[in-house]
Amino acid sequence: MNYEIKECICCWYDLLGFGSPFVESSWDLENSRCEINVHRITEIKDRFYGVSALGLGKSFILNDGVINTMDIMKTESNTLFEVRKFLGGLINDFSKINAIEKEQVLPGIRGVITCGQRYDYIDSDYMYTPSTGEIITYYPKEFQMNTAFSKAYIMEGSGSKYGISDSFLYIDKIVFSKIKWLLDLTKDYTVLHAEEIANNDSYTFNLCLPDNKVFFGMRFDAIPVHYDNKGIKTDLYRLKHYVCCIFAPQGAYLN
């Protein structure tokens, strides 16, 4: 193999029910029925920029959805902590968007986080016209060929037929495997991985410091969605609560 394949983690989420007003208005943005979509995007656009995850990974906004991706490099010992910050930022942005939507009695947002690989086959991000400097083609390296994005997009779009329902964030079990894969790189901290079923109704995934303080934790429905479609066979866990704080005691989760 004479080309470089990079491991990555990727999230795709988009607004639920966004297509209906377009269909009802025959896809005419000047139709009054489309005003609700313009309003929805305007209300949550700051979170679509990935404010909380700024500085880690790359984001790409596409209509009513956003892709966030970050390379996972096993040669760098700080990657685990960057992944923790990246995940925490994504979850926080997702939660804020859903809160804004729910306040206005709107359908909310749904997303999937998974891992995969990427290959950038063009060594640039865009093409421009030299005479004017105007960009005429976009092809961000991080999204040129990204199987993590493809998988997240397919799974999220599968809908309730495949168990992906309502305005929730689903996390692929491969994410847990990648975090464990990175654990042996930590040198500045001793990290204890804790994985448990709590009260028979939730699955908990914690990363703890030696004093039992959680610096990143997620709690999910105990029973995952068993997903098998288009070559993707995995378990998806529906997020219930999370904590992303280096001083949080075990059991202290945010909604």
CSV table of C-alpha atoms in Angstrom, one decimal:
chain,number,residue,atom,x,y,z
A,1,MET,CA,0.0,0.0,0.0
A,2,ASN,CA,1.6,3.2,-1.1
A,3,TYR,CA,-0.9,5.7,0.2
A,4,GLU,CA,-1.6,6.8,3.8
A,5,ILE,CA,-4.8,5.7,5.6
A,6,LYS,CA,-5.7,7.7,8.7
A,7,GLU,CA,-7.8,6.5,11.6
A,8,CYS,CA,-10.5,9.0,12.6
A,9,ILE,CA,-13.6,9.6,14.7
A,10,CYS,CA,-16.6,11.3,13.1
A,11,CYS,CA,-20.0,12.6,14.1
A,12,TRP,CA,-22.9,13.4,11.8
A,13,TYR,CA,-26.1,15.0,13.0
A,14,ASP,CA,-29.0,16.9,11.4
A,15,LEU,CA,-32.3,18.4,12.2
A,16,LEU,CA,-35.4,16.1,12.3
A,17,GLY,CA,-38.4,17.0,10.2
A,18,PHE,CA,-36.5,19.5,8.1
A,19,GLY,CA,-37.6,18.2,4.7
A,20,SER,CA,-41.4,18.4,5.2
A,21,PRO,CA,-41.6,22.2,4.7
A,22,PHE,CA,-39.6,22.0,1.6
A,23,VAL,CA,-41.8,19.3,0.1
A,24,GLU,CA,-45.0,21.2,1.1
A,25,SER,CA,-43.6,24.4,-0.6
A,26,SER,CA,-42.3,22.6,-3.7
A,27,TRP,CA,-38.8,23.5,-2.6
A,28,ASP,CA,-39.3,27.2,-3.0
A,29,LEU,CA,-37.3,29.1,-0.3
A,30,GLU,CA,-39.5,32.2,-0.9
A,31,ASN,CA,-42.6,30.3,0.1
A,32,SER,CA,-43.8,31.2,3.6
A,33,ARG,CA,-43.9,27.6,4.6
A,34,CYS,CA,-40.1,27.6,4.4
A,35,GLU,CA,-39.8,30.3,7.0
A,36,ILE,CA,-39.8,27.8,9.8
A,37,ASN,CA,-36.6,26.2,8.4
A,38,VAL,CA,-34.8,29.5,8.0
A,39,HIS,CA,-35.8,30.3,11.6
A,40,ARG,CA,-34.6,26.9,12.9
A,41,ILE,CA,-31.2,27.2,11.2
A,42,THR,CA,-30.8,30.8,12.4
A,43,GLU,CA,-31.5,29.8,16.0
A,44,ILE,CA,-28.9,27.1,16.2
A,45,LYS,CA,-26.3,28.2,13.7
A,46,ASP,CA,-23.7,29.2,16.4
A,47,ARG,CA,-23.8,25.6,17.6
A,48,PHE,CA,-23.4,24.3,14.1
A,49,TYR,CA,-20.1,26.0,13.9
A,50,GLY,CA,-18.9,23.5,16.6
A,51,VAL,CA,-18.1,26.2,19.2
A,52,SER,CA,-17.4,23.7,22.0
A,53,ALA,CA,-15.1,21.6,19.8
A,54,LEU,CA,-13.3,24.6,18.3
A,55,GLY,CA,-9.6,23.9,17.7
A,56,LEU,CA,-10.0,20.1,17.6
A,57,GLY,CA,-10.9,18.3,14.4
A,58,LYS,CA,-12.7,19.8,11.4
A,59,SER,CA,-16.3,20.6,10.8
A,60,PHE,CA,-18.3,20.8,7.5
A,61,ILE,CA,-21.8,22.2,7.4
A,62,LEU,CA,-24.2,20.7,4.8
A,63,ASN,CA,-27.7,22.0,4.6
A,64,ASP,CA,-29.3,21.2,8.0
A,65,GLY,CA,-26.6,18.9,9.1
A,66,VAL,CA,-23.0,19.1,10.3
A,67,ILE,CA,-20.0,16.7,10.0
A,68,ASN,CA,-17.3,16.8,12.6
A,69,THR,CA,-14.2,14.6,12.2
A,70,MET,CA,-10.9,14.2,14.1
A,71,ASP,CA,-7.9,12.1,13.3
A,72,ILE,CA,-6.8,9.5,15.9
A,73,MET,CA,-3.0,9.1,15.8
A,74,LYS,CA,-1.6,6.4,18.1
A,75,THR,CA,1.9,8.0,17.9
A,76,GLU,CA,0.8,10.9,20.0
A,77,SER,CA,0.3,10.5,23.7
A,78,ASN,CA,-2.1,13.4,24.1
A,79,THR,CA,-4.6,12.0,21.6
A,80,LEU,CA,-6.7,10.4,24.3
A,81,PHE,CA,-7.3,13.7,26.0
A,82,GLU,CA,-8.0,15.4,22.7
A,83,VAL,CA,-10.5,12.8,21.8
A,84,ARG,CA,-12.1,13.3,25.2
A,85,LYS,CA,-12.4,17.0,24.6
A,86,PHE,CA,-13.6,16.5,21.1
A,87,LEU,CA,-16.3,14.1,22.2
A,88,GLY,CA,-17.3,16.3,25.1
A,89,GLY,CA,-17.6,19.3,22.8
A,90,LEU,CA,-19.7,17.4,20.3
A,91,ILE,CA,-22.0,16.1,23.0
A,92,ASN,CA,-22.4,19.6,24.5
A,93,ASP,CA,-23.2,21.2,21.2
A,94,PHE,CA,-25.7,18.4,20.4
A,95,SER,CA,-27.4,18.9,23.8
A,96,LYS,CA,-27.6,22.7,23.4
A,97,ILE,CA,-29.1,22.4,19.9
A,98,ASN,CA,-31.7,20.0,21.2
A,99,ALA,CA,-32.5,22.3,24.2
A,100,ILE,CA,-33.1,25.2,21.8
A,101,GLU,CA,-35.3,23.1,19.6
A,102,LYS,CA,-37.4,21.7,22.5
A,103,GLU,CA,-38.0,25.1,23.9
A,104,GLN,CA,-39.7,26.0,20.7
A,105,VAL,CA,-41.6,22.7,20.4
A,106,LEU,CA,-39.6,21.6,17.4
A,107,PRO,CA,-38.5,18.0,16.5
A,108,GLY,CA,-34.9,18.4,17.6
A,109,ILE,CA,-31.7,16.8,16.2
A,110,ARG,CA,-30.4,13.3,15.9
A,111,GLY,CA,-26.8,12.1,15.5
A,112,VAL,CA,-24.3,9.2,15.3
A,113,ILE,CA,-20.7,9.1,16.4
A,114,THR,CA,-18.5,6.4,15.0
A,115,CYS,CA,-14.9,5.6,14.0
A,116,GLY,CA,-13.4,4.7,10.6
A,117,GLN,CA,-10.7,5.7,8.2
A,118,ARG,CA,-10.0,8.4,5.8
A,119,TYR,CA,-7.8,9.1,2.7
A,120,ASP,CA,-7.1,12.5,1.2
A,121,TYR,CA,-6.5,11.9,-2.5
A,122,ILE,CA,-6.1,15.6,-3.3
A,123,ASP,CA,-3.4,17.5,-1.5
A,124,SER,CA,-5.4,20.7,-1.0
A,125,ASP,CA,-8.8,21.8,0.2
A,126,TYR,CA,-10.1,23.9,-2.7
A,127,MET,CA,-9.5,25.2,-6.2
A,128,TYR,CA,-9.6,28.9,-7.1
A,129,THR,CA,-9.4,31.2,-10.1
A,130,PRO,CA,-5.9,32.9,-10.1
A,131,SER,CA,-7.2,36.0,-11.8
A,132,THR,CA,-9.8,36.8,-9.2
A,133,GLY,CA,-8.9,34.6,-6.2
A,134,GLU,CA,-12.5,33.2,-6.2
A,135,ILE,CA,-12.9,29.7,-4.9
A,136,ILE,CA,-14.6,27.5,-7.5
A,137,THR,CA,-14.3,24.0,-6.0
A,138,TYR,CA,-14.2,22.8,-2.4
A,139,TYR,CA,-12.8,19.4,-1.4
A,140,PRO,CA,-11.7,19.5,2.2
A,141,LYS,CA,-9.0,16.8,2.8
A,142,GLU,CA,-10.7,15.5,5.9
A,143,PHE,CA,-13.9,14.6,3.9
A,144,GLN,CA,-12.5,13.5,0.5
A,145,MET,CA,-12.8,9.8,1.4
A,146,ASN,CA,-14.0,9.3,5.0
A,147,THR,CA,-15.6,6.0,5.9
A,148,ALA,CA,-16.4,7.2,9.4
A,149,PHE,CA,-18.6,9.9,8.0
A,150,SER,CA,-20.2,7.5,5.5
A,151,LYS,CA,-21.1,5.1,8.3
A,152,ALA,CA,-22.4,7.8,10.6
A,153,TYR,CA,-24.5,9.3,7.7
A,154,ILE,CA,-25.9,5.9,6.7
A,155,MET,CA,-26.8,4.9,10.3
A,156,GLU,CA,-28.4,8.2,11.3
A,157,GLY,CA,-30.4,8.2,8.0
A,158,SER,CA,-31.7,4.6,8.6
A,159,GLY,CA,-34.3,5.9,11.0
A,160,SER,CA,-36.7,3.9,13.2
A,161,LYS,CA,-36.7,0.9,10.8
A,162,TYR,CA,-33.2,0.1,12.1
A,163,GLY,CA,-33.8,1.3,15.7
A,164,ILE,CA,-32.4,4.9,15.2
A,165,SER,CA,-35.3,7.0,16.5
A,166,ASP,CA,-36.2,10.3,18.0
A,167,SER,CA,-33.8,13.2,18.9
A,168,PHE,CA,-31.0,11.2,20.5
A,169,LEU,CA,-27.3,10.9,20.0
A,170,TYR,CA,-26.1,7.3,19.3
A,171,ILE,CA,-22.5,6.2,19.9
A,172,ASP,CA,-21.0,3.2,18.1
A,173,LYS,CA,-19.4,0.6,20.3
A,174,ILE,CA,-16.2,1.0,18.2
A,175,VAL,CA,-15.7,4.4,19.8
A,176,PHE,CA,-15.2,2.6,23.2
A,177,SER,CA,-12.7,0.3,21.5
A,178,LYS,CA,-10.7,3.2,20.1
A,179,ILE,CA,-10.6,4.9,23.5
A,180,LYS,CA,-9.3,1.7,25.0
A,181,TRP,CA,-6.8,1.4,22.2
A,182,LEU,CA,-5.4,4.9,23.1
A,183,LEU,CA,-5.2,4.2,26.9
A,184,ASP,CA,-1.8,2.7,26.8
A,185,LEU,CA,-0.4,6.0,25.4
A,186,THR,CA,-1.1,8.1,28.5
A,187,LYS,CA,2.1,9.0,30.2
A,188,ASP,CA,1.2,12.1,32.3
A,189,TYR,CA,-1.8,10.5,34.0
A,190,THR,CA,-2.8,7.1,35.2
A,191,VAL,CA,-6.2,6.5,33.7
A,192,LEU,CA,-8.5,3.8,35.0
A,193,HIS,CA,-11.2,2.6,32.6
A,194,ALA,CA,-14.5,1.7,34.2
A,195,GLU,CA,-17.3,0.0,32.3
A,196,GLU,CA,-20.4,-1.2,34.0
A,197,ILE,CA,-24.1,-1.8,33.9
A,198,ALA,CA,-25.9,0.4,36.5
A,199,ASN,CA,-29.3,-0.4,37.9
A,200,ASN,CA,-30.0,-2.8,35.0
A,201,ASP,CA,-31.3,0.1,32.9
A,202,SER,CA,-28.1,1.9,31.8
A,203,TYR,CA,-24.6,1.2,30.5
A,204,THR,CA,-21.9,3.4,31.9
A,205,PHE,CA,-18.5,4.1,30.3
A,206,ASN,CA,-16.1,6.1,32.5
A,207,LEU,CA,-12.5,7.3,32.3
A,208,CYS,CA,-11.3,7.9,35.8
A,209,LEU,CA,-8.1,9.2,37.5
A,210,PRO,CA,-6.5,7.1,40.3
A,211,ASP,CA,-8.5,9.0,43.0
A,212,ASN,CA,-11.7,7.7,41.4
A,213,LYS,CA,-12.6,11.1,39.9
A,214,VAL,CA,-14.2,10.9,36.5
A,215,PHE,CA,-12.7,13.1,33.9
A,216,PHE,CA,-15.0,11.8,31.1
A,217,GLY,CA,-18.1,9.6,31.5
A,218,MET,CA,-21.1,8.6,29.5
A,219,ARG,CA,-24.3,6.8,30.5
A,220,PHE,CA,-26.4,5.0,27.9
A,221,ASP,CA,-29.5,2.8,27.7
A,222,ALA,CA,-28.4,-0.6,28.8
A,223,ILE,CA,-29.7,-2.4,25.7
A,224,PRO,CA,-28.0,-1.2,22.5
A,225,VAL,CA,-29.4,-1.0,19.0
A,226,HIS,CA,-28.1,-4.0,17.1
A,227,TYR,CA,-27.4,-2.5,13.7
A,228,ASP,CA,-26.9,-4.5,10.5
A,229,ASN,CA,-27.3,-2.7,7.2
A,230,LYS,CA,-25.2,-1.9,4.1
A,231,GLY,CA,-22.1,-3.7,5.4
A,232,ILE,CA,-22.2,-2.0,8.8
A,233,LYS,CA,-22.7,-4.5,11.7
A,234,THR,CA,-22.3,-3.0,15.1
A,235,ASP,CA,-24.1,-1.9,18.4
A,236,LEU,CA,-25.2,1.6,18.9
A,237,TYR,CA,-25.7,3.0,22.4
A,238,ARG,CA,-28.2,5.8,22.9
A,239,LEU,CA,-26.7,8.5,25.2
A,240,LYS,CA,-28.7,9.4,28.3
A,241,HIS,CA,-26.2,11.5,30.3
A,242,TYR,CA,-22.6,12.6,30.2
A,243,VAL,CA,-19.9,14.3,32.3
A,244,CYS,CA,-16.8,16.0,30.9
A,245,CYS,CA,-15.0,17.4,33.9
A,246,ILE,CA,-11.7,16.4,35.4
A,247,PHE,CA,-13.0,16.9,39.0
A,248,ALA,CA,-16.4,15.1,38.7
A,249,PRO,CA,-17.1,12.4,41.2
A,250,GLN,CA,-18.5,9.1,39.9
A,251,GLY,CA,-22.2,9.3,39.4
A,252,ALA,CA,-22.3,13.0,38.6
A,253,TYR,CA,-23.8,13.1,35.1
A,254,LEU,CA,-25.2,16.0,33.1
A,255,ASN,CA,-28.5,15.7,31.1
